[in-house]
XYZ file of C-alpha atoms in Angstrom:
473
model
C -21.819 5.564 -12.473
C -20.855 9.231 -12.666
C -17.324 9.843 -13.900
C -15.037 12.824 -13.475
C -15.374 15.088 -16.546
C -12.641 14.684 -19.144
C -9.723 17.036 -18.564
C -10.364 17.434 -14.843
C -7.932 16.103 -12.294
C -9.391 14.411 -9.233
C -8.140 17.270 -7.081
C -9.758 19.854 -9.371
C -13.017 17.938 -9.365
C -13.251 17.589 -5.608
C -11.836 20.948 -4.572
C -13.832 22.947 -7.110
C -17.037 21.410 -5.834
C -16.056 21.957 -2.223
C -15.120 25.573 -2.867
C -18.542 26.370 -4.286
C -20.422 24.158 -1.865
C -22.246 22.404 -4.658
C -21.769 19.972 -7.502
C -23.560 19.607 -10.771
C -23.514 15.893 -11.478
C -22.383 15.531 -15.112
C -25.137 14.393 -17.415
C -27.874 14.834 -14.832
C -28.396 18.566 -14.580
C -28.955 18.053 -10.844
C -27.343 20.404 -8.346
C -26.191 18.430 -5.352
C -25.439 20.147 -2.033
C -22.111 19.378 -0.425
C -21.737 18.320 3.205
C -18.237 18.283 4.687
C -16.987 16.924 7.996
C -20.319 15.288 8.629
C -22.310 18.493 8.278
C -25.782 18.082 6.856
C -25.935 14.385 7.729
C -27.831 12.736 10.538
C -25.159 10.823 12.470
C -26.727 8.510 15.011
C -24.795 7.249 18.002
C -25.742 4.468 20.381
C -25.310 4.197 24.109
C -21.721 3.703 25.258
C -21.187 0.672 27.474
C -18.537 -1.925 28.271
C -20.021 -4.085 25.525
C -20.333 -1.157 23.137
C -17.370 1.154 23.854
C -17.690 3.072 20.590
C -21.379 3.836 20.973
C -22.535 1.948 17.891
C -26.244 2.406 17.014
C -27.147 -1.275 17.167
C -29.941 -1.236 14.591
C -28.514 1.255 12.054
C -27.537 0.032 8.567
C -23.850 -0.193 7.680
C -22.835 0.509 4.084
C -19.507 -1.026 3.093
C -17.432 -0.617 -0.086
C -14.551 -3.051 -0.664
C -11.913 -2.723 -3.373
C -12.241 -5.818 -5.539
C -8.570 -6.254 -6.389
C -5.849 -8.717 -5.454
C -7.451 -9.481 -2.092
C -10.983 -9.789 -3.486
C -13.853 -9.227 -1.053
C -14.485 -12.647 0.486
C -12.545 -11.681 3.601
C -15.267 -9.081 4.157
C -18.295 -11.175 3.234
C -17.067 -14.390 4.883
C -15.176 -13.100 7.948
C -15.727 -9.523 9.091
C -19.315 -8.876 8.064
C -20.614 -12.068 9.740
C -18.806 -11.036 12.935
C -20.493 -7.614 12.840
C -23.859 -9.183 12.063
C -23.505 -11.631 14.959
C -22.991 -8.783 17.416
C -25.568 -6.461 15.846
C -28.234 -8.775 14.361
C -30.653 -5.889 13.765
C -28.174 -3.939 11.627
C -28.503 -4.370 7.873
C -25.169 -4.625 6.038
C -25.080 -3.187 2.536
C -22.038 -4.613 0.753
C -20.558 -3.502 -2.547
C -17.346 -4.599 -4.260
C -15.795 -2.129 -6.724
C -12.685 -2.102 -8.920
C -12.663 1.694 -9.371
C -13.229 3.284 -5.954
C -12.870 6.872 -7.193
C -15.234 6.305 -10.093
C -17.794 4.766 -7.764
C -17.526 7.105 -4.793
C -15.874 10.448 -5.564
C -19.149 12.140 -6.477
C -20.763 10.681 -3.344
C -18.030 12.187 -1.165
C -18.617 15.557 -2.799
C -22.393 15.274 -2.477
C -22.100 14.472 1.227
C -23.638 10.976 1.115
C -20.657 8.576 1.207
C -20.794 5.009 2.580
C -19.916 4.267 6.191
C -16.762 2.291 5.445
C -14.473 2.321 2.399
C -11.552 0.135 1.351
C -9.876 3.009 -0.520
C -7.365 1.065 -2.588
C -6.281 0.177 -6.119
C -5.386 2.278 -9.138
C -8.720 4.070 -8.688
C -7.931 5.060 -5.113
C -9.024 8.538 -4.021
C -5.787 10.153 -2.750
C -5.774 10.019 1.056
C -3.962 13.330 1.380
C -6.644 14.968 -0.713
C -9.439 13.511 1.410
C -7.717 14.603 4.602
C -7.045 18.169 3.478
C -10.637 18.479 2.263
C -11.900 17.264 5.668
C -13.676 14.302 4.153
C -12.478 11.669 6.660
C -13.601 10.772 10.178
C -10.900 10.611 12.843
C -9.971 7.083 13.932
C -8.577 8.252 17.281
C -11.530 6.787 19.193
C -10.988 3.435 17.483
C -7.324 3.146 18.414
C -7.982 4.273 21.994
C -10.967 1.917 22.424
C -10.668 -1.391 24.298
C -9.533 -4.150 21.966
C -12.029 -6.763 20.850
C -10.070 -9.603 22.498
C -8.755 -7.986 25.686
C -10.638 -4.978 27.107
C -7.649 -4.191 29.331
C -5.659 -3.289 26.192
C -6.306 -0.435 23.813
C -6.637 -1.363 20.140
C -3.439 0.572 19.357
C -1.469 -1.557 21.814
C -2.350 -4.770 19.968
C -0.779 -3.590 16.700
C 2.765 -3.733 15.327
C 4.854 -0.557 15.665
C 4.119 1.998 12.962
C 0.660 0.672 12.106
C -1.218 3.685 13.485
C 1.365 6.164 12.225
C 1.021 4.932 8.633
C -2.490 6.354 8.440
C -1.786 9.478 10.519
C -1.717 12.963 9.018
C -0.342 15.570 11.401
C -1.542 14.375 14.797
C -4.725 12.612 13.675
C -5.162 9.046 12.396
C -7.516 8.957 9.412
C -6.807 5.591 7.790
C -6.459 2.026 8.991
C -3.875 -0.005 7.115
C -4.569 -3.663 7.848
C -2.217 -5.680 5.664
C 1.390 -5.935 6.759
C 3.328 -5.931 3.519
C 6.955 -6.938 3.203
C 8.745 -5.625 0.099
C 11.735 -7.080 -1.683
C 12.822 -9.378 -4.492
C 11.258 -12.737 -5.326
C 12.717 -15.827 -6.942
C 11.791 -19.445 -7.567
C 13.728 -21.480 -5.003
C 13.238 -24.662 -7.020
C 14.879 -23.016 -10.047
C 17.759 -21.688 -7.941
C 18.292 -25.095 -6.311
C 18.294 -26.741 -9.738
C 21.106 -24.476 -10.954
C 22.932 -24.141 -7.649
C 22.376 -20.393 -7.525
C 22.686 -18.516 -4.222
C 20.569 -15.393 -3.606
C 22.963 -12.399 -3.664
C 23.405 -10.067 -0.696
C 25.554 -7.424 -2.449
C 25.089 -5.734 -5.818
C 28.431 -7.099 -7.009
C 27.121 -10.604 -6.284
C 23.876 -9.704 -8.065
C 25.778 -8.625 -11.180
C 27.862 -11.822 -11.232
C 24.761 -13.984 -10.742
C 22.867 -12.135 -13.474
C 25.650 -13.025 -15.921
C 25.350 -16.669 -14.931
C 21.550 -16.628 -15.187
C 21.697 -14.997 -18.614
C 24.197 -17.625 -19.699
C 21.641 -20.286 -18.771
C 19.179 -18.754 -21.244
C 17.013 -17.026 -18.634
C 16.478 -13.281 -18.245
C 17.802 -12.248 -14.831
C 15.092 -9.633 -14.140
C 11.626 -8.527 -15.075
C 9.403 -5.887 -13.495
C 5.877 -4.532 -13.835
C 6.783 -2.214 -16.726
C 3.477 -0.406 -17.162
C 3.471 0.128 -13.385
C 7.155 1.002 -13.022
C 6.514 2.232 -9.464
C 7.359 -1.320 -8.360
C 10.999 -0.461 -9.119
C 10.984 2.623 -6.887
C 10.827 0.185 -3.969
C 14.265 -1.404 -4.565
C 15.613 2.004 -5.616
C 14.784 3.674 -2.300
C 15.465 0.620 -0.157
C 18.970 0.163 -1.565
C 19.670 3.887 -1.209
C 18.615 3.821 2.450
C 20.639 0.691 3.153
C 23.646 2.387 1.565
C 23.504 5.748 3.345
C 20.998 5.439 6.177
C 17.322 6.175 6.706
C 17.837 9.948 6.709
C 17.848 9.675 2.911
C 14.192 8.655 3.081
C 13.275 11.260 5.689
C 14.694 13.997 3.459
C 12.496 12.808 0.590
C 9.412 12.656 2.802
C 10.139 16.112 4.195
C 10.479 17.560 0.672
C 14.011 18.767 1.393
C 15.742 20.413 -1.528
C 18.379 18.105 -3.007
C 16.916 14.939 -1.453
C 16.552 13.202 -4.810
C 20.060 14.311 -5.786
C 21.662 12.491 -2.846
C 24.575 10.368 -3.952
C 22.944 7.224 -2.553
C 19.845 7.802 -4.686
C 22.008 8.220 -7.760
C 24.081 5.128 -6.996
C 20.948 3.058 -6.530
C 19.424 4.456 -9.729
C 22.625 3.683 -11.615
C 22.623 0.089 -10.377
C 19.045 -0.483 -11.555
C 19.601 1.327 -14.855
C 22.612 -0.925 -15.338
C 20.290 -3.925 -15.571
C 18.972 -2.494 -18.836
C 22.412 -1.561 -20.131
C 23.715 -5.072 -19.434
C 20.791 -6.820 -21.093
C 19.634 -8.316 -17.799
C 15.944 -7.383 -18.183
C 13.457 -9.645 -19.964
C 12.728 -8.350 -23.451
C 9.362 -6.599 -23.614
C 9.213 -5.912 -19.890
C 8.678 -2.188 -20.409
C 5.292 -2.819 -22.020
C 4.095 -5.463 -19.545
C 1.599 -4.860 -16.778
C 1.906 -6.643 -13.451
C -0.086 -9.655 -14.632
C 2.095 -10.181 -17.702
C 5.445 -9.579 -16.006
C 4.669 -11.722 -12.969
C 3.205 -14.377 -15.247
C 6.416 -14.478 -17.291
C 8.393 -14.790 -14.075
C 6.219 -17.701 -12.950
C 6.834 -19.353 -16.338
C 10.567 -19.256 -15.640
C 11.379 -16.601 -18.232
C 12.992 -14.360 -15.583
C 14.738 -15.076 -12.283
C 13.892 -11.996 -10.176
C 10.847 -9.781 -9.832
C 10.248 -6.967 -7.302
C 6.988 -7.091 -5.369
C 5.255 -7.019 -2.019
C 4.276 -10.076 -0.013
C 0.889 -10.262 -1.743
C 2.647 -11.758 -4.798
C 2.065 -15.413 -3.945
C -1.649 -14.849 -3.450
C -1.920 -12.795 -6.628
C -0.251 -15.540 -8.698
C -2.148 -18.477 -7.223
C -4.093 -19.261 -10.407
C -1.071 -19.256 -12.746
C 1.689 -20.774 -10.620
C 3.001 -24.006 -12.174
C 3.425 -27.147 -10.105
C 6.808 -27.349 -8.422
C 7.284 -23.586 -8.302
C 8.460 -22.411 -4.875
C 8.064 -18.744 -3.962
C 11.014 -17.323 -2.052
C 11.754 -13.827 -0.781
C 15.026 -11.933 -0.353
C 15.858 -8.372 0.759
C 17.419 -6.134 -1.865
C 21.245 -6.417 -1.985
C 23.418 -3.694 -0.462
C 25.298 -1.504 -2.919
C 28.571 -1.948 -1.026
C 29.997 -3.931 1.862
C 30.311 -0.783 3.993
C 26.610 0.038 3.839
C 25.107 2.132 6.657
C 22.382 -0.422 7.370
C 22.743 -4.218 7.611
C 22.166 -6.482 4.627
C 19.075 -7.891 6.325
C 17.344 -4.480 6.291
C 14.081 -4.446 4.372
C 11.008 -2.354 3.825
C 7.817 -3.428 5.571
C 4.750 -1.318 6.026
C 1.119 -1.372 6.925
C -0.880 -1.228 3.717
C -4.342 -1.598 2.191
C -6.118 1.522 3.526
C -9.594 1.598 5.038
C -11.400 4.813 5.957
C -14.619 6.074 7.516
C -15.973 9.133 5.672
C -16.673 12.222 7.798
C -20.186 12.496 6.340
C -21.037 8.826 6.894
C -24.491 8.183 8.320
C -23.116 5.524 10.678
C -19.480 6.424 11.403
C -19.475 4.664 14.787
C -20.511 1.481 12.999
C -17.586 2.012 10.645
C -15.207 2.296 13.602
C -16.662 -0.838 15.171
C -16.228 -2.718 11.898
C -12.559 -1.740 12.018
C -12.316 -2.933 15.632
C -13.592 -6.295 14.431
C -10.997 -6.365 11.654
C -8.299 -5.733 14.278
C -9.413 -8.619 16.490
C -7.391 -11.826 16.499
C -10.265 -13.648 14.797
C -10.754 -10.907 12.214
C -7.058 -10.597 11.404
C -6.512 -14.341 11.325
C -9.462 -14.758 8.967
C -7.990 -12.100 6.685
C -4.655 -13.918 6.560
C -6.292 -17.271 5.871
C -8.445 -15.818 3.110
C -5.916 -13.664 1.226
C -2.517 -15.059 2.329
C -1.307 -11.765 3.745
C 0.020 -10.927 7.175
C -1.721 -8.215 9.186
C -0.708 -5.499 11.634
C -2.325 -7.385 14.535
C 0.404 -8.831 16.738
C 0.362 -12.611 16.982
C -2.708 -13.056 14.768
C -0.875 -15.402 12.395
C 0.765 -17.485 15.121
C 0.135 -21.172 14.500
C -1.205 -20.667 10.980
C 0.156 -22.835 8.191
C 1.368 -20.116 5.836
C 2.298 -20.601 2.194
C 6.035 -20.985 1.423
C 6.468 -17.484 -0.009
C 4.733 -15.760 2.868
C 6.703 -17.886 5.331
C 9.898 -16.840 3.555
C 8.964 -13.152 3.797
C 7.957 -13.480 7.445
C 11.281 -15.174 8.245
C 13.140 -12.312 6.540
C 11.174 -9.803 8.618
C 12.097 -11.631 11.826
C 15.751 -11.704 10.757
C 15.662 -7.968 10.023
C 14.583 -7.260 13.597
C 14.568 -3.496 14.132
C 16.152 -2.871 10.724
C 12.864 -2.148 8.993
C 12.411 0.995 6.894
C 9.588 2.816 5.162
C 8.736 6.136 3.527
C 5.601 8.273 3.497
C 5.718 10.601 0.486
C 3.509 8.383 -1.659
C 0.752 8.538 0.971
C 1.138 12.233 1.757
C 1.640 13.511 -1.792
C 0.086 11.095 -4.233
C 0.560 13.274 -7.330
C 4.292 13.415 -6.603
C 4.286 9.634 -6.420
C 1.985 8.926 -9.346
C 2.418 9.802 -12.118
C 5.408 11.912 -10.929
C 8.273 9.755 -9.683
C 6.732 6.608 -11.152
C 6.858 7.962 -14.689
C 10.491 8.966 -14.268
C 11.615 5.574 -12.964
C 9.980 4.061 -16.046
C 11.987 6.371 -18.290
C 15.189 5.604 -16.383
C 14.800 1.844 -16.692
C 13.822 2.052 -20.364
C 17.002 4.008 -21.116
C 15.152 7.172 -22.087
C 16.604 9.113 -19.167
C 20.065 9.246 -17.605
C 20.630 8.994 -13.863
C 21.257 12.741 -13.606
C 18.138 13.484 -15.647
C 16.146 11.153 -13.411
C 17.430 12.908 -10.301
C 16.610 16.336 -11.740
C 13.120 15.254 -12.783
C 12.380 13.841 -9.324
C 13.654 17.041 -7.718
C 11.193 18.962 -9.900
C 8.312 16.770 -8.705
C 9.202 17.490 -5.070
C 9.466 21.210 -5.829
C 5.945 21.243 -7.276
C 4.590 19.982 -3.963
C 6.913 22.164 -1.875
C 5.831 25.327 -3.714
C 2.106 24.556 -3.788
C 0.592 26.410 -0.839
C -2.729 24.603 -1.319
C -1.161 21.278 -0.303
C -0.789 20.518 3.407
C 2.788 19.538 4.242
C 3.863 16.839 6.701
C 7.206 15.955 8.261
C 8.730 13.080 10.153
């Protein structure tokens, strides 16, 4: 598989090729023409009817790429693809599972011959903002305005939870479908807490007192995914927003000067950095990846770990008998917080896109419509133990204890649900940018003020780069 030449950033690789209209594939000596926004590709479209509202060519092949990560690809091969095949028996489905989506597909995007449907996820994700600004993605507007699979009297968009469409929208156009509904917070072993009589804290003062007690019992209070320190930006921003209100997050998303220097950001950063200063973090955490840190937590070496609601599914093969996954929102920094203690972050995640130059983009949209059916969403939840953005799809399902715990917390939060967009809009600001700095903060290599200044510099890079499209909310 062709790789990006050493020393090139993904943006340089894609934009340089697009600027010249051609790409020399490394190692091949072949000059490949570039087709953008579907140009240069034969895009067939079938007859629109009540049974085929998106005009799918019923006998055209559909090429699908699925990220082979925490969710695997069985939900595609065992649920969604059979549903598509049942409706379009003459359409051949070409399925491929990949760990590194960029490594597998970036050159195909540039060459103008991408697949019809891509699960653009994982560490090898092609930045969505980059794909959008380079006009490499097909608009999903027709999908969301199409009749839903289950009830033709409802549009697809009206069957989804609030914010689901907006999560994949850039400017006024939706370009990505985020299927998984992820709830973010802190996780603990309820069986361990019951054994010791520990109560999950709701304030940071309670957290500090409990950490002392946990440490006294010979257990590290916290661990985190050290190599992927971005996991700790989630409690950082959530606690800051709970402390001072959601405008803190909007300022960050809008690249406002001084957003990362807000007092709430600094207070939250100081609280998390204090875990290191107080010896509350499992020794060696800084060098652990997510598998090692979460594995140590499952072994009872640490009491808390930050993660999304995919955690239980991801740990299924290493969870000891008697372990009981339980979720809690991050504690508030003070009793007079702007948002209630129950406030949490939940967002549509796991992005799926249809490339602009796909040969069968209408088939890609129809595949998404299937995913957003009750049957498709329910099958996803059953297969990967994750909620979806489809309203009511999980009703009646016997969910695992951890997922049930997270879902209960979401119901308790009600309208007090927050999210931010900068990591989707400006991926380089997010990673390595802010993520590298949170790692330095937690390892004690950077003070809170230095962290704030470094994050401000990352935002300034994006703000001052005229080549990057800016978004606001």
